[in-house]
Amino acid sequence: MSDDDGRAIHEQAGAGEQEEALRTSAAFLVDEALGFLFPAALRAAAEVGVADHLAAGPALPADLAAATGTDARNLHRVLRLLATRGIVAEDAQGRFALTGAGQALRSDVPHSARTAIRMLTDRTMWGPAGELTHCLTEGATAFEKIFGLPFFDHFAKDERTAAVFHVGMAAMSDPENAPIAAAYDFPASGTVVDIGGGHGGLLLEVLHRNPGLEGVLYDRSHVLAGNRLEAHGEIAGRWTPQEGDFFSSVPSGDVHLLKRITHDWDDDTCVTLLGHCRRALRPGGRILVLDAVVPAGNGPHQSKTLDLMMMASLTGRERTEADFAELFARAGLRLSRVIPTSTVLSVVEGVVA
């Protein structure tokens, strides 16, 4: 066999390997593109409350359909896909049961994720996510293109959406609050101001763990109306609700909490907000930004996924430690430390520069 024949055989083998690699790549990418159907199935199950009817044990799709008022065949198809990710499991008799991973899909358990799932897969999140190309070509959020108003302006006019968002955010935040409150060494006394604190879940945990502290829950009036702190008599007299707009001013305090706030807004807006906090801090005070911190490298991290939601629906972004340091510096603050927690969020501490 000549050298030319050998080279030809080698080139053919190389071309065959390259084609097989491309075939494998194509199959992988098509499978990834189909991935949006899993959260669609998860949303459908959450909407009809199927998990609540599995609390007592395994059940056939026909019985679940009768209990939820759904079509048995289609419900089976949804459950079958959820089973591929370990949310439910099907036994030899065709009955489905909740797994350990699926328990928080129930609405009657502590830290239920059901309302958080409904929020994260609501049309206000789902629709803009399908228009990410607009974000790339126009450099702007896709939300206003679809709904005609910026995110929070739309909420102000749509009570259904606002209710889904606030209840869902509370459910998403609840499992994080105790670990965050435990991760930070709060002062023995003083006032903690939870800015944009929603229904007060984080402030409640902080006050429980630190009996020498007082608190202020600062938010819009319609949000404060749903607060949880009033139901806890053991902290009565140690907290006050205060209505306001944190883009105008914030209450004076020793510690300002900003949980999942800065990631909603662009840098200039965050600098304005952080400037209000700096001016309202008492001597020796601290600002705690509680957000995901994007890690370096190519590894998976929820912050990298949430960042695209911020891009599609809002004007903000998830930030790296360097991003936070720059943001703080522009607001006259110094990033003093970043404290990881057992949740996806970190405590990014700022002090007056």
mmCIF file of C-alpha atoms in Angstrom:
data_model
loop_
_atom_site.group_PDB
_atom_site.id
_atom_site.type_symbol
_atom_site.label_atom_id
_atom_site.label_comp_id
_atom_site.label_asym_id
_atom_site.label_seq_id
_atom_site.Cartn_x
_atom_site.Cartn_y
_atom_site.Cartn_z
ATOM 1 C CA MET A 1 0.000 0.000 0.000
ATOM 2 C CA SER A 2 1.405 3.395 -0.987
ATOM 3 C CA ASP A 3 1.795 6.367 1.339
ATOM 4 C CA ASP A 4 -1.019 8.085 -0.558
ATOM 5 C CA ASP A 5 -3.345 5.145 0.108
ATOM 6 C CA GLY A 6 -2.439 5.226 3.801
ATOM 7 C CA ARG A 7 -3.145 8.954 4.030
ATOM 8 C CA ALA A 8 -6.502 8.484 2.281
ATOM 9 C CA ILE A 9 -7.537 5.739 4.710
ATOM 10 C CA HIS A 10 -6.475 7.904 7.678
ATOM 11 C CA GLU A 11 -8.401 10.897 6.350
ATOM 12 C CA GLN A 12 -11.502 8.785 5.811
ATOM 13 C CA ALA A 13 -11.275 7.446 9.360
ATOM 14 C CA GLY A 14 -10.809 10.969 10.692
ATOM 15 C CA ALA A 15 -13.779 12.233 8.718
ATOM 16 C CA GLY A 16 -15.891 9.365 10.050
ATOM 17 C CA GLU A 17 -14.935 10.150 13.646
ATOM 18 C CA GLN A 18 -15.695 13.844 13.102
ATOM 19 C CA GLU A 19 -19.092 13.042 11.629
ATOM 20 C CA GLU A 20 -19.919 10.762 14.540
ATOM 21 C CA ALA A 21 -18.861 13.474 17.005
ATOM 22 C CA LEU A 22 -21.120 15.966 15.232
ATOM 23 C CA ARG A 23 -23.977 13.480 15.258
ATOM 24 C CA THR A 24 -23.520 13.068 19.029
ATOM 25 C CA SER A 25 -23.382 16.842 19.471
ATOM 26 C CA ALA A 26 -26.573 17.332 17.468
ATOM 27 C CA ALA A 27 -28.441 14.732 19.521
ATOM 28 C CA PHE A 28 -27.248 16.356 22.760
ATOM 29 C CA LEU A 29 -28.251 19.860 21.672
ATOM 30 C CA VAL A 30 -31.709 18.748 20.502
ATOM 31 C CA ASP A 31 -32.253 17.045 23.854
ATOM 32 C CA GLU A 32 -31.177 20.240 25.638
ATOM 33 C CA ALA A 33 -33.558 22.317 23.508
ATOM 34 C CA LEU A 34 -36.423 20.102 24.654
ATOM 35 C CA GLY A 35 -35.563 20.840 28.279
ATOM 36 C CA PHE A 36 -38.133 23.646 28.578
ATOM 37 C CA LEU A 37 -40.868 21.008 28.674
ATOM 38 C CA PHE A 38 -39.827 19.779 32.112
ATOM 39 C CA PRO A 39 -40.617 23.067 33.919
ATOM 40 C CA ALA A 40 -43.806 23.161 31.837
ATOM 41 C CA ALA A 41 -44.771 19.774 33.273
ATOM 42 C CA LEU A 42 -43.730 20.869 36.763
ATOM 43 C CA ARG A 43 -45.920 23.952 36.461
ATOM 44 C CA ALA A 44 -48.894 21.894 35.266
ATOM 45 C CA ALA A 45 -48.572 19.558 38.240
ATOM 46 C CA ALA A 46 -48.286 22.509 40.617
ATOM 47 C CA GLU A 47 -51.277 24.285 39.099
ATOM 48 C CA VAL A 48 -53.675 21.359 39.527
ATOM 49 C CA GLY A 49 -52.305 20.431 42.962
ATOM 50 C CA VAL A 50 -51.546 16.829 42.107
ATOM 51 C CA ALA A 51 -48.912 16.482 44.855
ATOM 52 C CA ASP A 52 -51.462 17.163 47.606
ATOM 53 C CA HIS A 53 -53.373 14.102 46.467
ATOM 54 C CA LEU A 54 -50.250 11.947 46.741
ATOM 55 C CA ALA A 55 -49.658 12.851 50.389
ATOM 56 C CA ALA A 56 -51.417 9.701 51.566
ATOM 57 C CA GLY A 57 -49.423 7.420 49.293
ATOM 58 C CA PRO A 58 -49.228 6.102 45.718
ATOM 59 C CA ALA A 59 -52.205 6.542 43.408
ATOM 60 C CA LEU A 60 -53.227 5.622 39.894
ATOM 61 C CA PRO A 61 -53.419 8.402 37.295
ATOM 62 C CA ALA A 62 -57.170 7.747 36.911
ATOM 63 C CA ASP A 63 -57.762 8.353 40.627
ATOM 64 C CA LEU A 64 -55.536 11.425 40.603
ATOM 65 C CA ALA A 65 -57.367 12.757 37.569
ATOM 66 C CA ALA A 66 -60.712 12.323 39.287
ATOM 67 C CA ALA A 67 -59.412 14.140 42.362
ATOM 68 C CA THR A 68 -57.908 17.025 40.397
ATOM 69 C CA GLY A 69 -60.496 17.338 37.645
ATOM 70 C CA THR A 70 -57.981 16.558 34.904
ATOM 71 C CA ASP A 71 -57.666 14.201 31.959
ATOM 72 C CA ALA A 72 -56.249 10.861 33.138
ATOM 73 C CA ARG A 73 -54.245 10.060 30.017
ATOM 74 C CA ASN A 74 -52.629 13.486 29.829
ATOM 75 C CA LEU A 75 -51.953 13.561 33.548
ATOM 76 C CA HIS A 76 -50.135 10.241 33.188
ATOM 77 C CA ARG A 77 -47.946 11.755 30.491
ATOM 78 C CA VAL A 78 -47.014 14.695 32.694
ATOM 79 C CA LEU A 79 -46.222 12.430 35.637
ATOM 80 C CA ARG A 80 -44.140 10.155 33.429
ATOM 81 C CA LEU A 81 -41.881 13.072 32.492
ATOM 82 C CA LEU A 82 -41.625 14.241 36.103
ATOM 83 C CA ALA A 83 -40.563 10.721 37.027
ATOM 84 C CA THR A 84 -37.513 11.035 34.759
ATOM 85 C CA ARG A 85 -36.153 13.725 37.114
ATOM 86 C CA GLY A 86 -37.087 11.924 40.322
ATOM 87 C CA ILE A 87 -40.013 14.143 41.356
ATOM 88 C CA VAL A 88 -42.383 11.175 41.368
ATOM 89 C CA ALA A 89 -41.835 7.453 40.855
ATOM 90 C CA GLU A 90 -44.060 4.936 39.088
ATOM 91 C CA ASP A 91 -44.376 1.432 40.519
ATOM 92 C CA ALA A 92 -45.122 -1.888 38.802
ATOM 93 C CA GLN A 93 -48.874 -1.344 39.285
ATOM 94 C CA GLY A 94 -48.753 1.975 37.415
ATOM 95 C CA ARG A 95 -49.239 4.020 40.575
ATOM 96 C CA PHE A 96 -47.291 7.231 41.116
ATOM 97 C CA ALA A 97 -45.815 8.332 44.422
ATOM 98 C CA LEU A 98 -43.983 11.451 45.525
ATOM 99 C CA THR A 99 -40.277 10.964 46.104
ATOM 100 C CA GLY A 100 -38.260 12.782 48.725
ATOM 101 C CA ALA A 101 -37.283 15.326 46.090
ATOM 102 C CA GLY A 102 -40.919 15.946 45.226
ATOM 103 C CA GLN A 103 -42.330 16.479 48.723
ATOM 104 C CA ALA A 104 -42.118 20.288 48.593
ATOM 105 C CA LEU A 105 -44.478 20.273 45.607
ATOM 106 C CA ARG A 106 -47.240 19.800 48.187
ATOM 107 C CA SER A 107 -48.971 22.950 49.409
ATOM 108 C CA ASP A 108 -49.444 21.666 52.981
ATOM 109 C CA VAL A 109 -45.807 21.256 54.042
ATOM 110 C CA PRO A 110 -43.314 23.730 55.514
ATOM 111 C CA HIS A 111 -41.215 25.373 52.797
ATOM 112 C CA SER A 112 -43.628 24.349 50.065
ATOM 113 C CA ALA A 113 -42.205 25.271 46.661
ATOM 114 C CA ARG A 114 -45.556 25.139 44.883
ATOM 115 C CA THR A 115 -46.206 28.886 44.782
ATOM 116 C CA ALA A 116 -42.555 29.581 43.933
ATOM 117 C CA ILE A 117 -42.845 27.219 40.956
ATOM 118 C CA ARG A 118 -46.023 28.965 39.835
ATOM 119 C CA MET A 119 -44.258 32.326 40.040
ATOM 120 C CA LEU A 120 -41.069 31.250 38.259
ATOM 121 C CA THR A 121 -43.066 29.676 35.428
ATOM 122 C CA ASP A 122 -45.701 32.413 35.220
ATOM 123 C CA ARG A 123 -46.197 34.041 31.829
ATOM 124 C CA THR A 124 -44.424 37.157 33.113
ATOM 125 C CA MET A 125 -41.241 35.067 33.407
ATOM 126 C CA TRP A 126 -41.897 32.454 30.744
ATOM 127 C CA GLY A 127 -42.800 34.836 27.924
ATOM 128 C CA PRO A 128 -39.739 37.106 28.123
ATOM 129 C CA ALA A 129 -37.434 34.092 28.457
ATOM 130 C CA GLY A 130 -38.573 33.039 24.997
ATOM 131 C CA GLU A 131 -37.475 36.424 23.661
ATOM 132 C CA LEU A 132 -33.840 36.433 24.770
ATOM 133 C CA THR A 133 -32.805 37.171 21.202
ATOM 134 C CA HIS A 134 -34.424 40.597 21.653
ATOM 135 C CA CYS A 135 -32.176 41.173 24.673
ATOM 136 C CA LEU A 136 -29.132 40.342 22.563
ATOM 137 C CA THR A 137 -30.021 42.420 19.529
ATOM 138 C CA GLU A 138 -31.555 45.388 21.347
ATOM 139 C CA GLY A 139 -29.583 45.330 24.592
ATOM 140 C CA ALA A 140 -32.808 45.680 26.564
ATOM 141 C CA THR A 141 -35.277 43.604 28.542
ATOM 142 C CA ALA A 142 -37.902 41.701 26.575
ATOM 143 C CA PHE A 143 -40.596 42.260 29.204
ATOM 144 C CA GLU A 144 -41.741 45.659 28.024
ATOM 145 C CA LYS A 145 -41.872 44.445 24.415
ATOM 146 C CA ILE A 146 -44.407 41.795 25.443
ATOM 147 C CA PHE A 147 -46.413 43.493 28.187
ATOM 148 C CA GLY A 148 -46.082 47.142 27.232
ATOM 149 C CA LEU A 149 -44.784 48.251 30.638
ATOM 150 C CA PRO A 150 -41.682 47.682 32.771
ATOM 151 C CA PHE A 151 -41.870 44.716 35.146
ATOM 152 C CA PHE A 152 -42.944 46.420 38.372
ATOM 153 C CA ASP A 153 -45.202 48.925 36.599
ATOM 154 C CA HIS A 154 -47.062 45.991 35.088
ATOM 155 C CA PHE A 155 -47.441 44.486 38.560
ATOM 156 C CA ALA A 156 -48.935 47.716 39.844
ATOM 157 C CA LYS A 157 -51.718 47.397 37.261
ATOM 158 C CA ASP A 158 -52.226 43.627 37.390
ATOM 159 C CA GLU A 159 -53.374 42.350 40.789
ATOM 160 C CA ARG A 160 -53.247 38.707 39.697
ATOM 161 C CA THR A 161 -49.616 38.966 38.653
ATOM 162 C CA ALA A 162 -48.680 40.912 41.761
ATOM 163 C CA ALA A 163 -50.271 38.293 44.003
ATOM 164 C CA VAL A 164 -48.511 35.439 42.213
ATOM 165 C CA PHE A 165 -45.191 37.264 42.483
ATOM 166 C CA HIS A 166 -45.308 38.247 46.156
ATOM 167 C CA VAL A 167 -46.612 34.891 47.379
ATOM 168 C CA GLY A 168 -44.155 33.059 45.141
ATOM 169 C CA MET A 169 -41.211 35.160 46.276
ATOM 170 C CA ALA A 170 -42.096 34.494 49.902
ATOM 171 C CA ALA A 171 -42.154 30.750 49.205
ATOM 172 C CA MET A 172 -38.852 30.939 47.363
ATOM 173 C CA SER A 173 -37.270 32.935 50.196
ATOM 174 C CA ASP A 174 -38.607 30.997 53.172
ATOM 175 C CA PRO A 175 -36.105 28.098 53.088
ATOM 176 C CA GLU A 176 -33.251 30.618 52.804
ATOM 177 C CA ASN A 177 -34.119 32.866 55.736
ATOM 178 C CA ALA A 178 -33.025 30.760 58.707
ATOM 179 C CA PRO A 179 -29.646 29.775 57.183
ATOM 180 C CA ILE A 180 -28.942 33.400 56.234
ATOM 181 C CA ALA A 181 -29.884 34.696 59.689
ATOM 182 C CA ALA A 182 -27.631 32.046 61.243
ATOM 183 C CA ALA A 183 -24.676 32.765 58.945
ATOM 184 C CA TYR A 184 -24.201 36.383 59.988
ATOM 185 C CA ASP A 185 -23.051 37.733 63.352
ATOM 186 C CA PHE A 186 -25.641 40.444 63.982
ATOM 187 C CA PRO A 187 -24.981 43.063 66.680
ATOM 188 C CA ALA A 188 -26.389 42.429 70.145
ATOM 189 C CA SER A 189 -28.568 45.534 69.986
ATOM 190 C CA GLY A 190 -29.763 48.119 67.508
ATOM 191 C CA THR A 191 -32.243 48.377 64.657
ATOM 192 C CA VAL A 192 -32.356 46.126 61.600
ATOM 193 C CA VAL A 193 -34.196 47.589 58.601
ATOM 194 C CA ASP A 194 -35.425 45.052 56.046
ATOM 195 C CA ILE A 195 -35.668 47.161 52.885
ATOM 196 C CA GLY A 196 -38.181 45.846 50.387
ATOM 197 C CA GLY A 197 -38.648 43.060 52.916
ATOM 198 C CA GLY A 198 -41.921 41.745 51.505
ATOM 199 C CA HIS A 199 -43.889 39.762 54.051
ATOM 200 C CA GLY A 200 -41.051 39.879 56.579
ATOM 201 C CA GLY A 201 -39.813 36.292 56.622
ATOM 202 C CA LEU A 202 -36.140 37.241 56.892
ATOM 203 C CA LEU A 203 -36.690 39.923 59.510
ATOM 204 C CA LEU A 204 -38.715 37.441 61.545
ATOM 205 C CA GLU A 205 -35.790 34.981 61.582
ATOM 206 C CA VAL A 206 -33.293 37.700 62.484
ATOM 207 C CA LEU A 207 -35.415 38.925 65.408
ATOM 208 C CA HIS A 208 -36.000 35.384 66.653
ATOM 209 C CA ARG A 209 -32.277 34.664 66.731
ATOM 210 C CA ASN A 210 -31.258 38.040 68.164
ATOM 211 C CA PRO A 211 -33.535 39.047 71.049
ATOM 212 C CA GLY A 212 -31.715 42.350 71.645
ATOM 213 C CA LEU A 213 -32.541 43.699 68.192
ATOM 214 C CA GLU A 214 -35.487 45.734 66.979
ATOM 215 C CA GLY A 215 -36.696 45.728 63.391
ATOM 216 C CA VAL A 216 -38.359 47.812 60.699
ATOM 217 C CA LEU A 217 -40.150 46.154 57.801
ATOM 218 C CA TYR A 218 -39.993 48.652 54.939
ATOM 219 C CA ASP A 219 -42.066 48.163 51.779
ATOM 220 C CA ARG A 220 -45.123 49.313 49.852
ATOM 221 C CA SER A 221 -48.394 49.422 51.783
ATOM 222 C CA HIS A 222 -50.088 46.633 49.808
ATOM 223 C CA VAL A 223 -47.103 44.374 50.495
ATOM 224 C CA LEU A 224 -46.946 45.211 54.191
ATOM 225 C CA ALA A 225 -50.620 44.265 54.493
ATOM 226 C CA GLY A 226 -49.597 40.626 54.034
ATOM 227 C CA ASN A 227 -46.814 40.629 56.629
ATOM 228 C CA ARG A 228 -46.232 37.603 58.839
ATOM 229 C CA LEU A 229 -44.764 39.319 61.853
ATOM 230 C CA GLU A 230 -48.093 40.309 63.389
ATOM 231 C CA ALA A 231 -48.897 36.633 63.909
ATOM 232 C CA HIS A 232 -45.845 36.184 66.154
ATOM 233 C CA GLY A 233 -46.665 37.619 69.548
ATOM 234 C CA GLU A 234 -43.224 36.816 70.938
ATOM 235 C CA ILE A 235 -41.723 39.691 68.910
ATOM 236 C CA ALA A 236 -44.554 42.146 69.573
ATOM 237 C CA GLY A 237 -43.185 45.584 70.366
ATOM 238 C CA ARG A 238 -39.837 44.821 68.718
ATOM 239 C CA TRP A 239 -40.742 45.703 65.153
ATOM 240 C CA THR A 240 -42.677 48.285 63.182
ATOM 241 C CA PRO A 241 -43.974 48.337 59.609
ATOM 242 C CA GLN A 242 -43.035 51.407 57.610
ATOM 243 C CA GLU A 243 -44.438 52.272 54.203
ATOM 244 C CA GLY A 244 -42.233 53.916 51.638
ATOM 245 C CA ASP A 245 -40.319 53.894 48.373
ATOM 246 C CA PHE A 246 -36.696 52.867 48.763
ATOM 247 C CA PHE A 247 -35.750 54.871 45.678
ATOM 248 C CA SER A 248 -36.711 58.027 47.578
ATOM 249 C CA SER A 249 -35.396 57.258 51.066
ATOM 250 C CA VAL A 250 -34.928 54.493 53.615
ATOM 251 C CA PRO A 251 -35.351 54.434 57.412
ATOM 252 C CA SER A 252 -32.413 54.976 59.723
ATOM 253 C CA GLY A 253 -30.874 51.845 61.167
ATOM 254 C CA ASP A 254 -27.780 49.976 62.326
ATOM 255 C CA VAL A 255 -28.116 47.168 59.784
ATOM 256 C CA HIS A 256 -29.838 47.457 56.420
ATOM 257 C CA LEU A 257 -30.931 44.235 54.729
ATOM 258 C CA LEU A 258 -31.394 44.088 50.947
ATOM 259 C CA LYS A 259 -32.440 40.563 50.081
ATOM 260 C CA ARG A 260 -32.891 39.808 46.373
ATOM 261 C CA ILE A 261 -33.272 43.532 45.669
ATOM 262 C CA THR A 262 -30.143 44.704 43.883
ATOM 263 C CA HIS A 263 -30.287 41.947 41.280
ATOM 264 C CA ASP A 264 -33.572 43.428 40.007
ATOM 265 C CA TRP A 265 -31.987 46.727 39.007
ATOM 266 C CA ASP A 266 -29.275 48.188 36.788
ATOM 267 C CA ASP A 267 -26.070 49.541 38.304
ATOM 268 C CA ASP A 268 -27.056 53.219 38.313
ATOM 269 C CA THR A 269 -30.324 52.470 40.103
ATOM 270 C CA CYS A 270 -28.529 50.291 42.657
ATOM 271 C CA VAL A 271 -26.013 53.069 43.335
ATOM 272 C CA THR A 272 -28.918 55.414 44.095
ATOM 273 C CA LEU A 273 -30.478 52.889 46.477
ATOM 274 C CA LEU A 274 -27.183 52.091 48.203
ATOM 275 C CA GLY A 275 -26.546 55.819 48.566
ATOM 276 C CA HIS A 276 -29.847 56.200 50.438
ATOM 277 C CA CYS A 277 -28.790 53.331 52.702
ATOM 278 C CA ARG A 278 -25.367 54.849 53.365
ATOM 279 C CA ARG A 279 -26.884 58.172 54.394
ATOM 280 C CA ALA A 280 -29.419 56.429 56.661
ATOM 281 C CA LEU A 281 -26.847 54.217 58.404
ATOM 282 C CA ARG A 282 -26.057 55.015 61.998
ATOM 283 C CA PRO A 283 -22.361 55.263 62.975
ATOM 284 C CA GLY A 284 -20.712 51.871 62.663
ATOM 285 C CA GLY A 285 -23.645 50.528 60.659
ATOM 286 C CA ARG A 286 -23.553 47.887 57.949
ATOM 287 C CA ILE A 287 -25.395 47.193 54.728
ATOM 288 C CA LEU A 288 -26.009 43.534 53.934
ATOM 289 C CA VAL A 289 -26.791 42.738 50.313
ATOM 290 C CA LEU A 290 -28.202 39.217 50.210
ATOM 291 C CA ASP A 291 -27.893 38.006 46.643
ATOM 292 C CA ALA A 292 -26.295 35.239 44.673
ATOM 293 C CA VAL A 293 -22.639 35.922 43.893
ATOM 294 C CA VAL A 294 -21.658 34.569 40.493
ATOM 295 C CA PRO A 295 -18.614 32.292 40.885
ATOM 296 C CA ALA A 296 -15.749 32.117 38.429
ATOM 297 C CA GLY A 297 -15.367 29.185 36.071
ATOM 298 C CA ASN A 298 -17.692 27.094 33.957
ATOM 299 C CA GLY A 299 -19.380 25.127 36.727
ATOM 300 C CA PRO A 300 -23.156 25.253 37.132
ATOM 301 C CA HIS A 301 -24.576 27.735 39.622
ATOM 302 C CA GLN A 302 -28.132 28.986 40.027
ATOM 303 C CA SER A 303 -26.914 32.577 39.706
ATOM 304 C CA LYS A 304 -26.021 31.964 36.070
ATOM 305 C CA THR A 305 -29.556 30.779 35.348
ATOM 306 C CA LEU A 306 -31.243 33.565 37.317
ATOM 307 C CA ASP A 307 -29.080 36.076 35.501
ATOM 308 C CA LEU A 308 -30.914 35.330 32.255
ATOM 309 C CA MET A 309 -34.267 35.783 33.985
ATOM 310 C CA MET A 310 -33.102 39.196 35.150
ATOM 311 C CA MET A 311 -31.985 39.988 31.606
ATOM 312 C CA ALA A 312 -35.281 38.901 30.061
ATOM 313 C CA SER A 313 -37.792 40.352 32.522
ATOM 314 C CA LEU A 314 -36.025 43.094 34.478
ATOM 315 C CA THR A 315 -33.157 45.542 34.090
ATOM 316 C CA GLY A 316 -30.834 43.986 36.651
ATOM 317 C CA ARG A 317 -28.314 41.175 36.743
ATOM 318 C CA GLU A 318 -26.578 38.741 39.045
ATOM 319 C CA ARG A 319 -23.135 40.029 40.016
ATOM 320 C CA THR A 320 -19.660 38.776 40.828
ATOM 321 C CA GLU A 321 -17.782 39.844 43.950
ATOM 322 C CA ALA A 322 -15.849 42.344 41.831
ATOM 323 C CA ASP A 323 -19.132 43.751 40.490
ATOM 324 C CA PHE A 324 -20.397 44.286 44.034
ATOM 325 C CA ALA A 325 -17.136 45.939 45.083
ATOM 326 C CA GLU A 326 -17.445 48.407 42.202
ATOM 327 C CA LEU A 327 -21.114 49.057 42.963
ATOM 328 C CA PHE A 328 -20.365 49.735 46.625
ATOM 329 C CA ALA A 329 -17.478 52.052 45.781
ATOM 330 C CA ARG A 330 -19.695 54.155 43.528
ATOM 331 C CA ALA A 331 -22.135 54.550 46.439
ATOM 332 C CA GLY A 332 -19.456 55.637 48.905
ATOM 333 C CA LEU A 333 -19.214 52.216 50.533
ATOM 334 C CA ARG A 334 -16.522 49.590 50.921
ATOM 335 C CA LEU A 335 -17.123 45.875 50.448
ATOM 336 C CA SER A 336 -15.786 44.506 53.724
ATOM 337 C CA ARG A 337 -16.466 40.788 53.242
ATOM 338 C CA VAL A 338 -18.553 38.163 51.488
ATOM 339 C CA ILE A 339 -19.989 35.408 53.666
ATOM 340 C CA PRO A 340 -21.277 32.296 51.896
ATOM 341 C CA THR A 341 -24.359 30.590 53.311
ATOM 342 C CA SER A 342 -25.769 27.109 52.835
ATOM 343 C CA THR A 343 -28.200 28.630 50.319
ATOM 344 C CA VAL A 344 -27.475 29.994 46.845
ATOM 345 C CA LEU A 345 -27.243 33.476 48.418
ATOM 346 C CA SER A 346 -24.253 35.098 50.087
ATOM 347 C CA VAL A 347 -24.065 37.950 52.579
ATOM 348 C CA VAL A 348 -22.234 40.805 50.860
ATOM 349 C CA GLU A 349 -21.323 43.237 53.631
ATOM 350 C CA GLY A 350 -20.705 46.902 52.976
ATOM 351 C CA VAL A 351 -19.561 49.655 55.332
ATOM 352 C CA VAL A 352 -19.129 53.391 54.867
ATOM 353 C CA ALA A 353 -15.876 54.010 52.996
#
